[in-house]
GROMACS .gro file of C-alpha atoms in nm:
model
  330
    1MET     CA    1  -2.638   3.492   3.880
    2LYS     CA    2  -2.699   3.634   3.521
    3LYS     CA    3  -2.298   3.775   3.419
    4LEU     CA    4  -2.230   3.367   3.542
    5LEU     CA    5  -2.549   3.144   3.326
    6VAL     CA    6  -2.391   3.386   3.032
    7LEU     CA    7  -2.033   3.305   3.056
    8ALA     CA    8  -2.129   2.892   3.155
    9LEU     CA    9  -2.309   2.972   2.815
   10VAL     CA   10  -2.023   3.083   2.565
   11VAL     CA   11  -1.799   2.870   2.694
   12LEU     CA   12  -2.136   2.591   2.655
   13ILE     CA   13  -2.126   2.755   2.261
   14ALA     CA   14  -1.723   2.757   2.224
   15MET     CA   15  -1.698   2.395   2.410
   16VAL     CA   16  -1.982   2.272   2.097
   17SER     CA   17  -1.799   2.459   1.814
   18PHE     CA   18  -1.473   2.307   1.890
   19ALA     CA   19  -1.615   1.959   1.898
   20LYS     CA   20  -1.782   2.048   1.548
   21GLU     CA   21  -1.512   2.140   1.419
   22GLN     CA   22  -1.217   1.850   1.540
   23ILE     CA   23  -1.107   1.735   1.246
   24LEU     CA   24  -0.961   1.332   1.084
   25HIS     CA   25  -0.591   1.327   1.074
   26ILE     CA   26  -0.545   1.021   0.776
   27TYR     CA   27  -0.195   0.961   0.699
   28THR     CA   28  -0.212   0.697   0.278
   29ALA     CA   29  -0.024   0.483   0.138
   30LEU     CA   30  -0.310   0.466  -0.108
   31ASP     CA   31  -0.238   0.636  -0.500
   32GLU     CA   32  -0.349   0.992  -0.459
   33ASN     CA   33  -0.659   1.002  -0.688
   34GLU     CA   34  -0.742   0.750  -0.513
   35TRP     CA   35  -0.792   0.812  -0.160
   36PRO     CA   36  -1.057   1.056  -0.163
   37ILE     CA   37  -1.300   0.869  -0.346
   38TYR     CA   38  -1.288   0.672   0.039
   39VAL     CA   39  -1.234   0.977   0.259
   40LYS     CA   40  -1.498   1.193   0.080
   41ALA     CA   41  -1.804   0.986   0.150
   42PHE     CA   42  -1.718   0.893   0.497
   43GLU     CA   43  -1.718   1.235   0.509
   44GLN     CA   44  -2.014   1.282   0.337
   45ALA     CA   45  -2.168   0.980   0.541
   46THR     CA   46  -2.094   1.120   0.893
   47GLY     CA   47  -1.992   1.463   0.865
   48ILE     CA   48  -1.672   1.434   1.000
   49LYS     CA   49  -1.366   1.604   0.874
   50VAL     CA   50  -1.063   1.469   0.711
   51GLN     CA   51  -0.701   1.597   0.624
   52VAL     CA   52  -0.533   1.361   0.371
   53VAL     CA   53  -0.196   1.321   0.335
   54ARG     CA   54  -0.016   1.087   0.101
   55MET     CA   55   0.319   0.886   0.112
   56SER     CA   56   0.445   0.572  -0.027
   57SER     CA   57   0.407   0.321   0.271
   58GLY     CA   58   0.808   0.332   0.366
   59GLU     CA   59   0.784   0.663   0.422
   60LEU     CA   60   0.496   0.678   0.613
   61LEU     CA   61   0.664   0.468   0.786
   62ALA     CA   62   0.959   0.618   0.858
   63ARG     CA   63   0.664   0.945   0.900
   64VAL     CA   64   0.546   0.762   1.164
   65GLU     CA   65   0.810   0.653   1.387
   66ALA     CA   66   0.942   1.044   1.361
   67GLU     CA   67   0.624   1.197   1.540
   68SER     CA   68   0.592   0.884   1.744
   69LYS     CA   69   0.673   1.072   2.096
   70ASN     CA   70   0.444   1.413   1.929
   71PRO     CA   71   0.201   1.219   1.658
   72GLN     CA   72   0.046   1.426   1.461
   73ALA     CA   73  -0.209   1.181   1.223
   74SER     CA   74  -0.460   0.910   1.404
   75VAL     CA   75  -0.507   0.654   1.129
   76TRP     CA   76  -0.309   0.461   0.923
   77PHE     CA   77  -0.505   0.497   0.576
   78GLY     CA   78  -0.408   0.129   0.354
   79GLY     CA   79  -0.082   0.021   0.217
   80PRO     CA   80   0.041  -0.315   0.250
   81ALA     CA   81  -0.029  -0.522   0.634
   82ILE     CA   82   0.403  -0.590   0.588
   83ASP     CA   83   0.450  -0.192   0.747
   84GLN     CA   84   0.215  -0.156   0.937
   85ILE     CA   85   0.344  -0.485   1.106
   86ALA     CA   86   0.682  -0.323   1.080
   87ALA     CA   87   0.538  -0.011   1.237
   88LYS     CA   88   0.388  -0.310   1.560
   89LYS     CA   89   0.743  -0.476   1.635
   90LYS     CA   90   0.836  -0.114   1.654
   91GLY     CA   91   0.543   0.010   1.932
   92LEU     CA   92   0.387   0.341   1.645
   93LEU     CA   93   0.067   0.146   1.631
   94ALA     CA   94  -0.286   0.099   1.935
   95PRO     CA   95  -0.477  -0.110   1.871
   96TYR     CA   96  -0.827  -0.170   1.796
   97ARG     CA   97  -1.120  -0.366   1.795
   98SER     CA   98  -1.408  -0.277   1.529
   99GLU     CA   99  -1.697  -0.479   1.563
  100ALA     CA  100  -1.662  -0.534   1.211
  101VAL     CA  101  -1.281  -0.736   1.287
  102GLU     CA  102  -1.567  -1.030   1.278
  103LYS     CA  103  -1.678  -1.009   0.919
  104VAL     CA  104  -1.195  -1.002   0.824
  105PRO     CA  105  -1.073  -1.343   0.822
  106ALA     CA  106  -0.775  -1.384   1.024
  107ALA     CA  107  -0.494  -1.483   0.800
  108PHE     CA  108  -0.629  -1.078   0.727
  109LYS     CA  109  -0.593  -0.911   1.064
  110ASP     CA  110  -0.340  -0.898   1.327
  111PRO     CA  111  -0.421  -1.148   1.645
  112ASP     CA  112  -0.403  -0.804   1.892
  113GLY     CA  113  -0.592  -0.619   1.677
  114TYR     CA  114  -0.290  -0.386   1.559
  115TRP     CA  115  -0.392  -0.380   1.245
  116ILE     CA  116  -0.683  -0.500   1.026
  117GLY     CA  117  -0.651  -0.577   0.615
  118ILE     CA  118  -0.936  -0.433   0.413
  119TYR     CA  119  -0.769  -0.556  -0.013
  120PHE     CA  120  -0.589  -0.802  -0.157
  121GLY     CA  121  -0.396  -0.683  -0.466
  122ALA     CA  122  -0.105  -0.945  -0.615
  123ILE     CA  123   0.230  -0.852  -0.793
  124ALA     CA  124   0.217  -0.815  -1.149
  125PHE     CA  125   0.336  -0.692  -1.482
  126GLY     CA  126   0.223  -0.418  -1.695
  127SER     CA  127   0.404  -0.390  -2.036
  128ASN     CA  128   0.382  -0.197  -2.319
  129LYS     CA  129   0.224  -0.371  -2.572
  130GLU     CA  130   0.428  -0.155  -2.867
  131GLN     CA  131   0.714  -0.196  -2.721
  132LEU     CA  132   0.676  -0.508  -2.737
  133LYS     CA  133   0.639  -0.552  -3.073
  134GLN     CA  134   0.872  -0.327  -3.168
  135LEU     CA  135   1.098  -0.560  -2.979
  136GLY     CA  136   0.966  -0.880  -3.107
  137VAL     CA  137   0.913  -0.997  -2.755
  138GLU     CA  138   0.675  -1.096  -2.551
  139ALA     CA  139   0.491  -0.984  -2.244
  140PRO     CA  140   0.731  -1.133  -1.941
  141THR     CA  141   0.475  -1.446  -1.775
  142SER     CA  142   0.820  -1.504  -1.579
  143TRP     CA  143   1.113  -1.351  -1.276
  144TYR     CA  144   1.355  -1.445  -1.517
  145ASP     CA  145   1.223  -1.351  -1.870
  146LEU     CA  146   1.268  -0.984  -1.739
  147LEU     CA  147   1.690  -1.098  -1.730
  148LYS     CA  148   1.606  -1.105  -2.095
  149PRO     CA  149   1.870  -0.911  -2.336
  150GLN     CA  150   1.562  -0.691  -2.465
  151PHE     CA  151   1.435  -0.530  -2.196
  152LYS     CA  152   1.779  -0.403  -2.095
  153GLY     CA  153   1.699  -0.076  -1.996
  154ARG     CA  154   1.354  -0.144  -2.054
  155ILE     CA  155   1.217  -0.257  -1.664
  156SER     CA  156   1.050   0.037  -1.388
  157LEU     CA  157   0.999  -0.012  -1.024
  158ALA     CA  158   1.013   0.167  -0.668
  159TYR     CA  159   1.302   0.129  -0.405
  160PRO     CA  160   1.184  -0.150  -0.161
  161TYR     CA  161   1.227   0.165   0.091
  162THR     CA  162   1.029   0.395   0.031
  163SER     CA  163   0.808   0.190  -0.128
  164GLY     CA  164   0.541  -0.108  -0.038
  165THR     CA  165   0.515  -0.269  -0.368
  166SER     CA  166   0.831  -0.284  -0.441
  167TYR     CA  167   0.906  -0.431  -0.022
  168THR     CA  168   0.642  -0.685  -0.163
  169VAL     CA  169   0.856  -0.794  -0.458
  170LEU     CA  170   1.112  -0.833  -0.255
  171ALA     CA  171   0.967  -0.964   0.022
  172ALA     CA  172   0.783  -1.229  -0.194
  173LEU     CA  173   1.157  -1.227  -0.390
  174VAL     CA  174   1.278  -1.373  -0.043
  175ALA     CA  175   0.937  -1.618   0.012
  176ILE     CA  176   1.038  -1.764  -0.388
  177MET     CA  177   1.375  -1.800  -0.405
  178GLY     CA  178   1.541  -1.767  -0.027
  179GLU     CA  179   1.752  -1.421   0.149
  180ASP     CA  180   2.049  -1.520  -0.094
  181LYS     CA  181   1.921  -1.664  -0.475
  182ALA     CA  182   1.689  -1.352  -0.387
  183PHE     CA  183   1.921  -1.090  -0.394
  184ASP     CA  184   2.217  -1.242  -0.634
  185TYR     CA  185   1.858  -1.233  -0.850
  186TRP     CA  186   1.806  -0.793  -0.767
  187LYS     CA  187   2.182  -0.853  -0.900
  188GLN     CA  188   2.068  -0.914  -1.224
  189LEU     CA  189   1.766  -0.691  -1.293
  190HIS     CA  190   1.915  -0.372  -1.097
  191LYS     CA  191   2.138  -0.393  -1.462
  192GLN     CA  192   1.806  -0.435  -1.597
  193ILE     CA  193   1.653  -0.094  -1.422
  194HIS     CA  194   1.603   0.264  -1.645
  195HIS     CA  195   1.534   0.404  -1.345
  196TYR     CA  196   1.341   0.340  -0.954
  197ASN     CA  197   1.114   0.521  -0.879
  198THR     CA  198   0.900   0.630  -0.463
  199SER     CA  199   0.603   0.590  -0.594
  200GLY     CA  200   0.502   0.185  -0.646
  201SER     CA  201   0.205   0.242  -0.917
  202ALA     CA  202   0.414   0.546  -1.142
  203CYS     CA  203   0.594   0.288  -1.344
  204VAL     CA  204   0.277   0.228  -1.432
  205THR     CA  205   0.182   0.520  -1.580
  206GLN     CA  206   0.530   0.559  -1.740
  207ALA     CA  207   0.473   0.241  -1.906
  208GLY     CA  208   0.152   0.343  -2.041
  209LEU     CA  209   0.364   0.686  -2.259
  210GLY     CA  210   0.621   0.445  -2.353
  211GLU     CA  211   0.921   0.607  -2.116
  212ILE     CA  212   1.006   0.203  -1.973
  213THR     CA  213   0.818  -0.070  -2.118
  214VAL     CA  214   0.787  -0.306  -1.815
  215GLY     CA  215   0.664  -0.234  -1.504
  216ILE     CA  216   0.680  -0.376  -1.174
  217ALA     CA  217   0.365  -0.330  -0.950
  218PHE     CA  218   0.032  -0.434  -0.799
  219ALA     CA  219  -0.247  -0.567  -1.087
  220HIS     CA  220  -0.528  -0.354  -0.990
  221ASP     CA  221  -0.314  -0.002  -1.025
  222ILE     CA  222  -0.180  -0.132  -1.298
  223ILE     CA  223  -0.552  -0.211  -1.402
  224THR     CA  224  -0.642   0.191  -1.249
  225LYS     CA  225  -0.416   0.327  -1.417
  226GLY     CA  226  -0.271   0.169  -1.753
  227ILE     CA  227  -0.522  -0.076  -1.877
  228ASP     CA  228  -0.850   0.165  -1.779
  229LYS     CA  229  -0.665   0.476  -1.904
  230GLY     CA  230  -0.690   0.350  -2.263
  231TYR     CA  231  -0.279   0.292  -2.227
  232PRO     CA  232  -0.097  -0.005  -2.454
  233ILE     CA  233  -0.062  -0.189  -2.103
  234VAL     CA  234  -0.075  -0.546  -2.096
  235LEU     CA  235  -0.063  -0.761  -1.769
  236THR     CA  236   0.096  -1.052  -1.654
  237PHE     CA  237   0.167  -1.260  -1.430
  238PRO     CA  238   0.479  -1.482  -1.320
  239LYS     CA  239   0.448  -1.878  -1.400
  240GLU     CA  240   0.657  -1.868  -1.098
  241PRO     CA  241   0.512  -1.799  -0.779
  242THR     CA  242   0.394  -1.413  -0.749
  243GLY     CA  243   0.338  -1.204  -0.369
  244TYR     CA  244   0.057  -1.021  -0.268
  245GLU     CA  245  -0.044  -0.763   0.006
  246ILE     CA  246  -0.310  -0.778   0.231
  247GLY     CA  247  -0.357  -0.423   0.211
  248ALA     CA  248  -0.439  -0.242   0.587
  249MET     CA  249  -0.553   0.043   0.835
  250SER     CA  250  -0.411   0.046   1.170
  251MET     CA  251  -0.448   0.319   1.470
  252ILE     CA  252  -0.149   0.541   1.562
  253LYS     CA  253  -0.011   0.473   1.908
  254GLY     CA  254  -0.108   0.883   2.089
  255ALA     CA  255  -0.334   0.943   1.828
  256PRO     CA  256  -0.439   1.251   1.882
  257GLU     CA  257  -0.836   1.160   1.773
  258PRO     CA  258  -0.920   0.802   1.887
  259ASP     CA  259  -1.262   0.819   1.941
  260LEU     CA  260  -1.246   1.010   1.543
  261ALA     CA  261  -0.986   0.754   1.418
  262ALA     CA  262  -1.223   0.461   1.522
  263LYS     CA  263  -1.562   0.579   1.333
  264PHE     CA  264  -1.319   0.567   1.068
  265ILE     CA  265  -1.128   0.211   1.060
  266ASP     CA  266  -1.561   0.061   1.169
  267TRP     CA  267  -1.665   0.249   0.821
  268MET     CA  268  -1.430   0.099   0.593
  269LEU     CA  269  -1.492  -0.242   0.708
  270SER     CA  270  -1.824  -0.152   0.653
  271ALA     CA  271  -1.940  -0.382   0.254
  272GLU     CA  272  -2.052   0.070   0.181
  273ALA     CA  273  -1.688   0.178   0.197
  274GLN     CA  274  -1.560  -0.193   0.057
  275SER     CA  275  -1.858  -0.164  -0.268
  276LEU     CA  276  -1.620   0.145  -0.337
  277MET     CA  277  -1.325  -0.059  -0.408
  278VAL     CA  278  -1.447  -0.125  -0.677
  279LYS     CA  279  -1.313   0.201  -0.871
  280TRP     CA  280  -0.976   0.089  -0.819
  281ASN     CA  281  -0.969  -0.259  -0.927
  282ARG     CA  282  -0.885  -0.376  -0.595
  283ILE     CA  283  -1.081  -0.654  -0.383
  284PRO     CA  284  -1.200  -0.611  -0.109
  285ILE     CA  285  -1.179  -0.856   0.216
  286ASN     CA  286  -1.570  -0.745   0.372
  287PRO     CA  287  -1.714  -1.054   0.175
  288GLU     CA  288  -2.061  -0.839   0.083
  289ALA     CA  289  -1.883  -0.578  -0.124
  290PRO     CA  290  -1.923  -0.620  -0.450
  291VAL     CA  291  -1.593  -0.704  -0.691
  292ALA     CA  292  -1.523  -0.491  -1.025
  293PRO     CA  293  -1.508  -0.730  -1.406
  294GLY     CA  294  -1.146  -0.862  -1.369
  295ALA     CA  295  -1.002  -0.725  -1.106
  296VAL     CA  296  -0.752  -0.998  -0.961
  297LYS     CA  297  -0.846  -1.247  -0.669
  298MET     CA  298  -0.675  -1.431  -0.534
  299GLN     CA  299  -0.704  -1.781  -0.641
  300ASP     CA  300  -0.688  -1.617  -1.048
  301VAL     CA  301  -0.345  -1.600  -0.940
  302ASN     CA  302   0.000  -1.862  -0.791
  303ILE     CA  303   0.087  -1.658  -0.561
  304VAL     CA  304   0.361  -1.763  -0.291
  305PRO     CA  305   0.266  -1.847   0.102
  306MET     CA  306   0.423  -1.518   0.224
  307ASP     CA  307   0.474  -1.483   0.650
  308PHE     CA  308   0.406  -1.103   0.714
  309GLU     CA  309   0.527  -1.176   1.046
  310TYR     CA  310   0.872  -1.255   0.939
  311PHE     CA  311   0.839  -0.973   0.628
  312GLY     CA  312   0.757  -0.703   0.900
  313ALA     CA  313   1.038  -0.794   1.179
  314GLU     CA  314   1.223  -0.810   0.938
  315LYS     CA  315   1.203  -0.547   0.730
  316ASP     CA  316   1.492  -0.292   0.877
  317ARG     CA  317   1.732  -0.555   0.782
  318LEU     CA  318   1.702  -0.674   0.451
  319ILE     CA  319   1.655  -0.299   0.324
  320GLU     CA  320   2.009  -0.185   0.420
  321ARG     CA  321   2.105  -0.574   0.210
  322TRP     CA  322   1.899  -0.448  -0.047
  323LYS     CA  323   2.073  -0.057  -0.011
  324GLU     CA  324   2.438  -0.214   0.112
  325GLU     CA  325   2.444  -0.516  -0.192
  326ILE     CA  326   2.213  -0.314  -0.510
  327GLU     CA  327   2.156  -0.027  -0.452
  328TYR     CA  328   2.569   0.150  -0.314
  329GLY     CA  329   2.716  -0.190  -0.386
  330MET     CA  330   2.656  -0.264  -0.799
   0.00000   0.00000   0.00000
């Protein structure tokens, strides 16, 4: 009897130890210097350990799809909702309705609970002021300014199939111009491009270092990785409408740690968590969270209405068209 009790105690201790050692696995599209802000705070607040793999949003979608029969992460954290809508259409996400979701406006969340918005960001231009002066040209304030001869070979952004930022650019141009005209425009823009990146925010540092003159990225990345770093960067927006993202998070279907994933999602919707976004100049969705001085709010810019459901569902087709007509066709 004593041996059975001892054995039972050993098993119980082992089970408790395993539970304590359980780790939440997250895939994130946030900058490698940003995601630790939230993850470390979550670990301190909850005692839950987290392991994170960082990828651009398009790469993250491909990874989740490739692992769909054996998911290796539980949470998709950050990046445009468009990509998570595409994942929903592919059956890669699981619905989760946090109690905190009631604070989020309907336009910033999936009606079926498959994704939830956590921040807003607008597409902008980040230009090197020193190079603008040398070239004798003003910072671009129109999509068509990017086609000026002074900018030939001096612009950078990411591939729209690796980067959620760049796919947002493509989707915005389609929303603004119509699909065929948007592709005709990008064919002209392509001739101005110095190079494409895999990461949407990489062009900001490149513009700051003078490797290029203009980077196309989200305003919060231009401010945080450019202006706040002391680079000679000026932030401008197209006078025509610009595109925007609702940065989102979701639970991956078949999540190996669904309970821990739910706790992370709940926590990220709190004012405590979203107040940390001031460190990256993001606009939090939670109205109780503070906004960084100088951060670009939705009402500050002329944004085009974007049908995220449409652009999520049409992503594969639009990306294939971009590859055929722009990457391989030029």
